[in-house]
């Protein structure tokens, strides 16, 4: 399973209209904590699920997209950060060490 790059603000409308669960990982490639969180996420049972679409947002290259997400969903910009959408609704967001893939799996089973 490869990440889909979130590198164009037009993709946000696709995410907002998607029927599958959409997961956005906001990542700063210059940050060791962000890289560690990304590796941990990729090793989880959540990553690669067929019923989810996985988007990787490089916040250094596309900060404007991150700002748009923060504004539209009233979530402070942070990195690393995970945002999970179901049926166009934000159902989970967390950053840094609070990113909990087990919690996301529990939420998706509801």
Backbone as JSON, one array per atom type, in Angstrom:
{
  "sequence": "XXXXXXXXXXXXXXXXXXXXXXXXXXXXXXXXXXXXXXXXXXXXXXXXXXXXXXXXXXXXXXXXXXXXXXXXXXXXXXXXXXXXXXXXXXXXXXXXXXXXXXXXXXXXXX",
  "N": [[0.85, -1.17, 0.0], [0.68, 2.09, -0.93], [1.17, 5.48, -0.04], [-1.03, 8.05, -1.09], [-0.19, 11.04, -2.62], [-0.99, 14.11, -1.14], [-1.12, 16.78, -2.66], [-2.33, 18.87, -3.89], [-4.79, 21.28, -3.73], [-7.23, 20.79, -4.9], [-7.66, 18.13, -4.56], [-8.76, 17.93, -2.07], [-11.53, 18.24, -2.32], [-12.19, 15.81, -3.46], [-11.55, 14.14, -1.34], [-13.39, 15.05, 0.55], [-15.72, 14.2, -0.66], [-15.56, 11.51, -0.86], [-16.46, 8.04, -0.56], [-15.21, 6.07, 0.83], [-13.37, 5.6, 3.89], [-11.28, 8.24, 4.69], [-7.96, 8.96, 5.29], [-5.67, 11.22, 6.46], [-2.32, 11.91, 6.72], [-0.35, 14.24, 8.11], [2.79, 15.39, 7.51], [6.14, 16.27, 8.31], [9.02, 16.1, 6.64], [11.51, 16.88, 7.59], [11.52, 16.57, 10.27], [12.35, 14.64, 13.01], [10.61, 13.47, 14.89], [8.21, 13.45, 13.5], [8.89, 11.71, 11.41], [9.33, 9.35, 12.86], [6.75, 8.92, 13.9], [5.36, 8.51, 11.52], [6.57, 6.13, 10.54], [5.79, 4.38, 12.61], [3.01, 4.47, 12.27], [2.8, 3.31, 9.72], [3.51, 0.71, 10.29], [1.39, -0.26, 11.65], [-1.73, -2.09, 12.18], [-3.74, -0.75, 10.98], [-2.82, 0.65, 8.71], [-2.99, 0.26, 5.29], [-5.44, -0.95, 5.12], [-8.18, -2.08, 3.21], [-10.57, -0.67, 3.09], [-10.03, 1.96, 3.38], [-8.64, 5.1, 2.34], [-5.44, 6.41, 1.95], [-3.69, 9.31, 2.58], [-0.87, 11.36, 2.15], [0.45, 14.25, 3.39], [2.83, 16.53, 2.78], [3.89, 18.88, 4.8], [5.77, 20.87, 4.58], [6.07, 21.42, 1.89], [3.46, 21.92, 1.13], [1.97, 23.74, 2.77], [-0.2, 25.43, 2.6], [-2.36, 23.78, 2.01], [-2.57, 22.34, 4.38], [-3.25, 24.46, 6.06], [-5.75, 25.07, 4.99], [-7.19, 22.75, 5.68], [-7.07, 23.01, 8.47], [-8.55, 25.33, 8.85], [-11.1, 24.7, 7.67], [-11.97, 22.56, 9.23], [-11.67, 23.31, 11.81], [-9.37, 22.64, 13.28], [-6.34, 22.79, 14.84], [-3.29, 23.4, 13.13], [-0.81, 20.96, 13.08], [2.16, 18.96, 13.18], [3.72, 15.91, 13.39], [0.48, 14.87, 12.3], [-2.69, 13.3, 12.32], [-5.65, 12.96, 10.49], [-8.92, 11.75, 10.29], [-11.55, 10.89, 8.19], [-14.95, 10.14, 7.8], [-17.71, 9.54, 5.8], [-17.66, 12.23, 4.98], [-17.24, 13.54, 7.36], [-15.18, 14.7, 10.0], [-13.82, 12.42, 12.08], [-11.82, 11.78, 13.77], [-8.85, 13.13, 15.1], [-5.46, 13.7, 15.78], [-2.24, 14.46, 17.17], [1.34, 14.15, 17.15], [2.6, 12.23, 19.8], [0.1, 11.44, 20.53], [-1.21, 10.22, 18.49], [-3.06, 7.48, 17.76], [-3.36, 4.49, 16.5], [-4.79, 2.2, 17.18], [-7.02, 3.27, 18.43], [-8.18, 4.59, 16.28], [-8.91, 2.37, 14.7], [-10.83, 1.26, 16.42], [-12.77, 3.29, 16.33], [-13.51, 3.15, 13.64], [-14.83, 0.75, 13.54], [-17.29, 1.18, 14.57]],
  "CA": [[0.0, 0.0, 0.0], [1.45, 3.33, -1.0], [0.46, 6.71, 0.24], [-1.36, 8.94, -2.19], [0.26, 12.37, -2.22], [-1.96, 15.19, -1.04], [-0.26, 17.87, -3.12], [-3.13, 19.79, -4.68], [-5.99, 21.58, -2.94], [-8.4, 20.2, -5.57], [-7.85, 16.77, -4.02], [-9.59, 18.03, -0.87], [-12.93, 17.99, -2.67], [-12.29, 14.36, -3.62], [-11.56, 13.57, 0.01], [-14.65, 15.41, 1.18], [-16.83, 13.52, -1.32], [-15.27, 10.09, -0.95], [-17.3, 7.14, 0.22], [-14.32, 5.31, 1.7], [-12.74, 6.35, 4.96], [-10.13, 8.99, 4.21], [-7.0, 9.2, 6.37], [-4.62, 12.15, 6.07], [-1.18, 12.01, 7.63], [0.4, 15.46, 7.86], [4.16, 14.99, 7.81], [7.26, 17.13, 8.0], [10.16, 15.2, 6.43], [12.7, 17.35, 8.3], [11.3, 16.4, 11.71], [12.56, 13.27, 13.45], [9.4, 12.98, 15.56], [7.25, 13.17, 12.45], [9.34, 10.49, 10.71], [9.09, 8.22, 13.75], [5.3, 8.7, 13.95], [4.98, 7.96, 10.23], [6.99, 4.71, 10.52], [4.92, 3.64, 13.53], [1.71, 4.38, 11.61], [2.91, 2.37, 8.6], [3.64, -0.65, 10.83], [0.16, -0.6, 12.38], [-2.73, -2.9, 11.47], [-4.63, 0.17, 10.26], [-2.26, 1.04, 7.42], [-3.18, -0.73, 4.23], [-6.82, -1.47, 5.07], [-8.82, -1.91, 1.89], [-11.72, 0.22, 3.17], [-9.52, 3.31, 3.66], [-7.72, 5.73, 1.42], [-4.39, 7.02, 2.75], [-3.13, 10.51, 1.96], [0.29, 11.91, 2.84], [0.59, 15.68, 3.14], [4.11, 17.11, 3.15], [3.51, 20.23, 5.22], [6.79, 21.83, 4.16], [5.81, 21.78, 0.49], [2.04, 22.25, 0.88], [1.42, 24.3, 4.01], [-1.51, 26.04, 2.33], [-3.37, 22.72, 2.13], [-2.72, 22.12, 5.81], [-4.0, 25.61, 6.58], [-7.15, 24.91, 4.56], [-7.77, 21.72, 6.55], [-7.21, 23.58, 9.81], [-9.65, 26.29, 8.81], [-12.38, 24.06, 7.36], [-12.39, 21.59, 10.25], [-11.4, 23.91, 13.11], [-8.34, 21.82, 13.93], [-5.05, 23.48, 14.8], [-2.25, 22.75, 12.33], [0.33, 20.37, 13.78], [2.85, 17.93, 12.41], [2.83, 15.04, 12.64], [-0.93, 14.91, 12.65], [-3.56, 12.41, 11.55], [-7.06, 13.32, 10.43], [-9.7, 10.64, 9.72], [-12.86, 11.33, 7.74], [-15.94, 9.14, 7.36], [-18.92, 10.19, 5.29], [-17.38, 13.66, 4.92], [-17.12, 14.1, 8.7], [-13.96, 14.45, 10.74], [-14.18, 11.56, 13.21], [-10.65, 11.62, 14.64], [-7.62, 13.84, 14.78], [-4.49, 13.7, 16.87], [-0.9, 14.79, 16.72], [2.52, 13.71, 17.88], [2.49, 10.93, 20.49], [-1.3, 11.12, 20.76], [-1.72, 9.45, 17.35], [-3.33, 6.14, 18.29], [-4.0, 3.72, 15.43], [-5.77, 1.29, 17.78], [-8.23, 4.06, 18.64], [-8.8, 4.79, 14.96], [-9.55, 1.1, 14.34], [-12.06, 1.16, 17.24], [-13.74, 4.24, 15.79], [-13.98, 2.69, 12.33], [-15.69, -0.44, 13.72], [-18.62, 1.6, 15.04]],
  "C": [[0.89, 1.22, 0.0], [0.56, 4.5, -0.64], [0.11, 7.41, -1.07], [-0.91, 10.34, -1.77], [-0.89, 13.38, -2.21], [-1.19, 16.47, -1.37], [-1.01, 18.91, -3.95], [-4.42, 20.04, -3.9], [-7.26, 21.04, -3.6], [-8.69, 18.79, -5.06], [-8.74, 16.81, -2.78], [-11.06, 17.79, -1.17], [-13.17, 16.51, -2.9], [-12.36, 13.68, -2.26], [-12.89, 13.84, 0.68], [-15.85, 14.7, 0.56], [-16.64, 12.02, -1.41], [-16.19, 9.24, -0.1], [-16.46, 6.3, 1.17], [-13.85, 6.21, 2.84], [-11.46, 6.98, 4.41], [-9.23, 9.29, 5.4], [-5.88, 10.07, 5.82], [-3.55, 12.14, 7.15], [-0.39, 13.24, 7.22], [1.81, 15.26, 8.39], [5.16, 16.07, 7.43], [8.5, 16.26, 7.85], [11.45, 15.65, 7.12], [12.63, 17.09, 9.81], [11.44, 14.93, 12.09], [11.34, 12.68, 14.12], [8.35, 12.62, 14.52], [7.61, 11.89, 11.7], [9.09, 9.25, 11.55], [7.59, 7.89, 13.81], [4.8, 8.08, 12.64], [5.35, 6.48, 10.14], [6.12, 3.87, 11.42], [3.54, 3.44, 12.92], [1.74, 3.31, 10.52], [3.05, 0.92, 9.07], [2.37, -1.12, 11.53], [-0.77, -1.47, 11.52], [-3.69, -2.02, 10.66], [-4.13, 0.44, 8.84], [-2.41, -0.09, 6.41], [-4.58, -1.33, 4.19], [-7.47, -1.12, 3.74], [-9.96, -0.89, 1.91], [-11.31, 1.67, 3.47], [-8.65, 3.79, 2.51], [-6.74, 6.54, 2.26], [-3.71, 8.14, 1.97], [-1.97, 11.01, 2.81], [0.48, 13.36, 2.41], [1.94, 16.15, 3.68], [3.85, 18.57, 3.5], [4.56, 21.28, 4.86], [6.52, 22.32, 2.74], [4.4, 22.3, 0.26], [1.37, 22.75, 2.15], [0.05, 24.9, 3.78], [-2.63, 25.0, 2.42], [-3.63, 22.41, 3.6], [-3.52, 23.24, 6.46], [-5.47, 25.53, 6.21], [-7.85, 23.87, 5.42], [-8.02, 22.27, 7.94], [-8.41, 24.52, 9.88], [-11.01, 25.61, 8.62], [-12.88, 23.17, 8.49], [-12.06, 22.05, 11.67], [-10.44, 23.06, 13.94], [-7.01, 22.55, 13.76], [-4.04, 22.7, 13.96], [-1.15, 22.23, 13.25], [0.95, 19.33, 12.85], [3.82, 17.21, 13.33], [1.4, 15.14, 13.17], [-1.7, 13.96, 11.74], [-4.98, 12.94, 11.65], [-7.8, 12.19, 9.71], [-11.1, 11.16, 9.42], [-13.71, 10.12, 7.34], [-17.19, 9.9, 6.95], [-18.8, 11.71, 5.4], [-17.22, 14.32, 6.29], [-15.77, 13.74, 9.31], [-14.32, 13.66, 11.99], [-13.02, 11.36, 14.18], [-9.55, 12.54, 14.15], [-6.74, 13.83, 16.02], [-3.13, 14.05, 16.29], [0.14, 14.21, 17.66], [2.29, 12.35, 18.54], [1.04, 10.55, 20.79], [-1.94, 10.38, 19.58], [-1.83, 8.0, 17.79], [-4.08, 5.33, 17.22], [-5.0, 2.72, 15.97], [-7.09, 2.02, 18.01], [-8.94, 4.32, 17.32], [-9.53, 3.53, 14.52], [-10.84, 0.93, 15.12], [-13.15, 2.08, 16.7], [-14.34, 3.73, 14.49], [-14.88, 1.47, 12.45], [-17.09, -0.06, 14.16], [-19.58, 1.71, 13.9]]
}
